[in-house]
Short mmCIF file of C-alpha atoms and ligand atoms in Angstrom, two decimals:
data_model
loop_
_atom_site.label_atom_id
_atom_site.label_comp_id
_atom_site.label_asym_id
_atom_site.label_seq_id
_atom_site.Cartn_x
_atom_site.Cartn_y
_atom_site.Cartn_z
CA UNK Q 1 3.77 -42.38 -20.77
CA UNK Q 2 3.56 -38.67 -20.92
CA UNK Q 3 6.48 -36.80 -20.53
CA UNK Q 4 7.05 -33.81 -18.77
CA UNK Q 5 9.66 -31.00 -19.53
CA UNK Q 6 10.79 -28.92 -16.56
CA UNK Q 7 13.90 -27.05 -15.56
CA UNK Q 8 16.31 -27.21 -12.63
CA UNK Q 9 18.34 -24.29 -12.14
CA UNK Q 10 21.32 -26.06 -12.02
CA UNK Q 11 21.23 -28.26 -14.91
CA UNK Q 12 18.59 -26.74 -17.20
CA UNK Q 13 16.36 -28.77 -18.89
CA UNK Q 14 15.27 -32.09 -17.65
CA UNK Q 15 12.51 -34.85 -18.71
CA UNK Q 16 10.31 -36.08 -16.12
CA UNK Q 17 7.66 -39.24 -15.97
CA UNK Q 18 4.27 -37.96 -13.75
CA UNK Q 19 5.17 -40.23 -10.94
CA UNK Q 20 8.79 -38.16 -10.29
CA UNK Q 21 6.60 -34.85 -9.66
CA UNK Q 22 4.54 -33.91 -6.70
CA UNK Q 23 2.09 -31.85 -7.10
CA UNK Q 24 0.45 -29.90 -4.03
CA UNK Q 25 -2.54 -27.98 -4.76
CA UNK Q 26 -3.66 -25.65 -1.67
CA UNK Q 27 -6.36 -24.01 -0.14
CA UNK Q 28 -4.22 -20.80 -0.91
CA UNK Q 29 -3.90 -20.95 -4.52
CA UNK Q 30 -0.32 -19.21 -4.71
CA UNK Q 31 0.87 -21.32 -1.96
CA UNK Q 32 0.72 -24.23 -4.70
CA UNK Q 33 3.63 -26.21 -5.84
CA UNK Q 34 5.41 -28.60 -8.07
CA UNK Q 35 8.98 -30.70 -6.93
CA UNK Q 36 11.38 -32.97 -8.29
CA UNK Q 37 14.47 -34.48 -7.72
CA UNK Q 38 16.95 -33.80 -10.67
CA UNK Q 39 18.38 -37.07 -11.55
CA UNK Q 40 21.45 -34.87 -12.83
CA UNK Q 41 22.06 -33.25 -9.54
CA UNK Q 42 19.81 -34.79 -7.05
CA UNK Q 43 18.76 -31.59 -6.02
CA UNK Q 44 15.15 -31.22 -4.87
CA UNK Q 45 13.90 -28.45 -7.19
CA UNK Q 46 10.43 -26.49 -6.23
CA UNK Q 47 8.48 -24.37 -8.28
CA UNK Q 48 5.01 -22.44 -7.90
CA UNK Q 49 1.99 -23.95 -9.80
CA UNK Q 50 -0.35 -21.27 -10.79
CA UNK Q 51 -3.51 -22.70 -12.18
CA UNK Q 52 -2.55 -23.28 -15.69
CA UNK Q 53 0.47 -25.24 -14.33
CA UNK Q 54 -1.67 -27.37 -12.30
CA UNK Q 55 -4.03 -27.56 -15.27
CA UNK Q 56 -1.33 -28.82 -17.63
CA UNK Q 57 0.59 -30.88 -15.06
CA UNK Q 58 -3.13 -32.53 -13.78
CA UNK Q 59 -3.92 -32.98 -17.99
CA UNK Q 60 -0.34 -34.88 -18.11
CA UNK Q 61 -1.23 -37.45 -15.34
CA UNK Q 62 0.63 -35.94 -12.39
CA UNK Q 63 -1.52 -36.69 -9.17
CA UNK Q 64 -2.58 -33.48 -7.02
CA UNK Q 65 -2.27 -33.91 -3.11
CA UNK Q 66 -4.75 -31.39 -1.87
CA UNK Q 67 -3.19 -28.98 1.02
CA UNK Q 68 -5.86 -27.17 3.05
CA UNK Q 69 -3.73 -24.62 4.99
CA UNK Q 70 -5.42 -24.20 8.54
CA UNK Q 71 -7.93 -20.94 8.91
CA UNK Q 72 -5.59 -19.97 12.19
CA UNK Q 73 -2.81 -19.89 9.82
CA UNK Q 74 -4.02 -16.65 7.64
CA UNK Q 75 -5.24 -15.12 10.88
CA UNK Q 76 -4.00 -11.51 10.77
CA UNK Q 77 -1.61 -11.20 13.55
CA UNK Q 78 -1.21 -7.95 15.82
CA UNK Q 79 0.85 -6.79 18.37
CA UNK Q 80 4.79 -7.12 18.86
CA UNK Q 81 5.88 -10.48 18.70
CA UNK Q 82 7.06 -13.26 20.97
CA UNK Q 83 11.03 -12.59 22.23
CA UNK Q 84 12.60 -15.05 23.92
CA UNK Q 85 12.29 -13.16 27.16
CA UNK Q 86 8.08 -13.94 27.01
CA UNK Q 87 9.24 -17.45 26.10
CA UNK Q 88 11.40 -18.00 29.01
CA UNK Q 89 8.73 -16.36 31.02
CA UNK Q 90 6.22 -18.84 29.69
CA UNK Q 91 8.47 -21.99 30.48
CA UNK Q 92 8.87 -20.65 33.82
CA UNK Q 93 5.23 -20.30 34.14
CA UNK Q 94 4.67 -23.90 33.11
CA UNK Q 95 7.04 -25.05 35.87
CA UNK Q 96 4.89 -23.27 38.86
CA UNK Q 97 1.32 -24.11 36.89
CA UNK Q 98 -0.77 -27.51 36.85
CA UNK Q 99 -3.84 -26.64 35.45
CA UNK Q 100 -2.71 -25.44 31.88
CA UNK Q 101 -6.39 -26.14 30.27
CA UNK Q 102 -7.69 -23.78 32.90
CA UNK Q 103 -5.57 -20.95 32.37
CA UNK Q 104 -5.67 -21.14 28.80
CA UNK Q 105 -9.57 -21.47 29.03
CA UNK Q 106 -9.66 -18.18 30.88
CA UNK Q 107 -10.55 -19.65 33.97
CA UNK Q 108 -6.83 -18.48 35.72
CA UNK Q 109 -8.46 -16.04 38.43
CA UNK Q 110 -10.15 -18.72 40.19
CA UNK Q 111 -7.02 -21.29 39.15
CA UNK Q 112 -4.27 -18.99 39.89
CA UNK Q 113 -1.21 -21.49 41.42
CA UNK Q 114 1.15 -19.07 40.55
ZN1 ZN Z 201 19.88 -30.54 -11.56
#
């Protein structure tokens, strides 16, 4: 079986089978990763896989997950955001409201329970 040399930053270098590394390839390439658990240690150590890392790591017999990260979640955001005060606000709303789907659909003017 292949063997894989990585490094844990507590113990240095360590020897690892493909089945002890997970591999997470994602829709965002720098958001990719390889982990392990350092036998030494048991620390979970996590490292960035750039494509030649997933190349080599894929070529050794490590198994890729796929991660597709969510189009809402690269969304550029605007405007200040949420305190606790518009949370509390919120929860309060919640407590006076019973038709949620309707005010989030836009359709709160002819809804209104408030
Ligand atoms: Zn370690």
């Amino acid at each position: 079986m292949t063997t894989i040399k990585a490094s844990c930053p507590s113990c240095g270098d360590v020897e690892l089978t493909p089945p002890q590394v997970r591999l997470v390839v994602c829709s965002v390439a720098d958001w990719s990763y390889y982990a392990f658990r350092c036998e030494t240690c048991a620390s979970e150590v996590r490292k960035p896989a750039d494509s030649e890392v997933v190349r080599l790591l894929r070529a050794g017999g490590v198994r890729a997950e796929p991660w597709e990260v969510p189009a809402e979640a690269l969304e550029e955001r605007r405007g200040p955001a949420i305190d606790y005060d518009d949370l509390l606000d919120f929860a309060i709303w919640l407590g006076r409201s019973d038709l949620l789907a309707a005010a989030a659909s836009g359709a709160q003017q002819r809804y209104r329970l408030v």
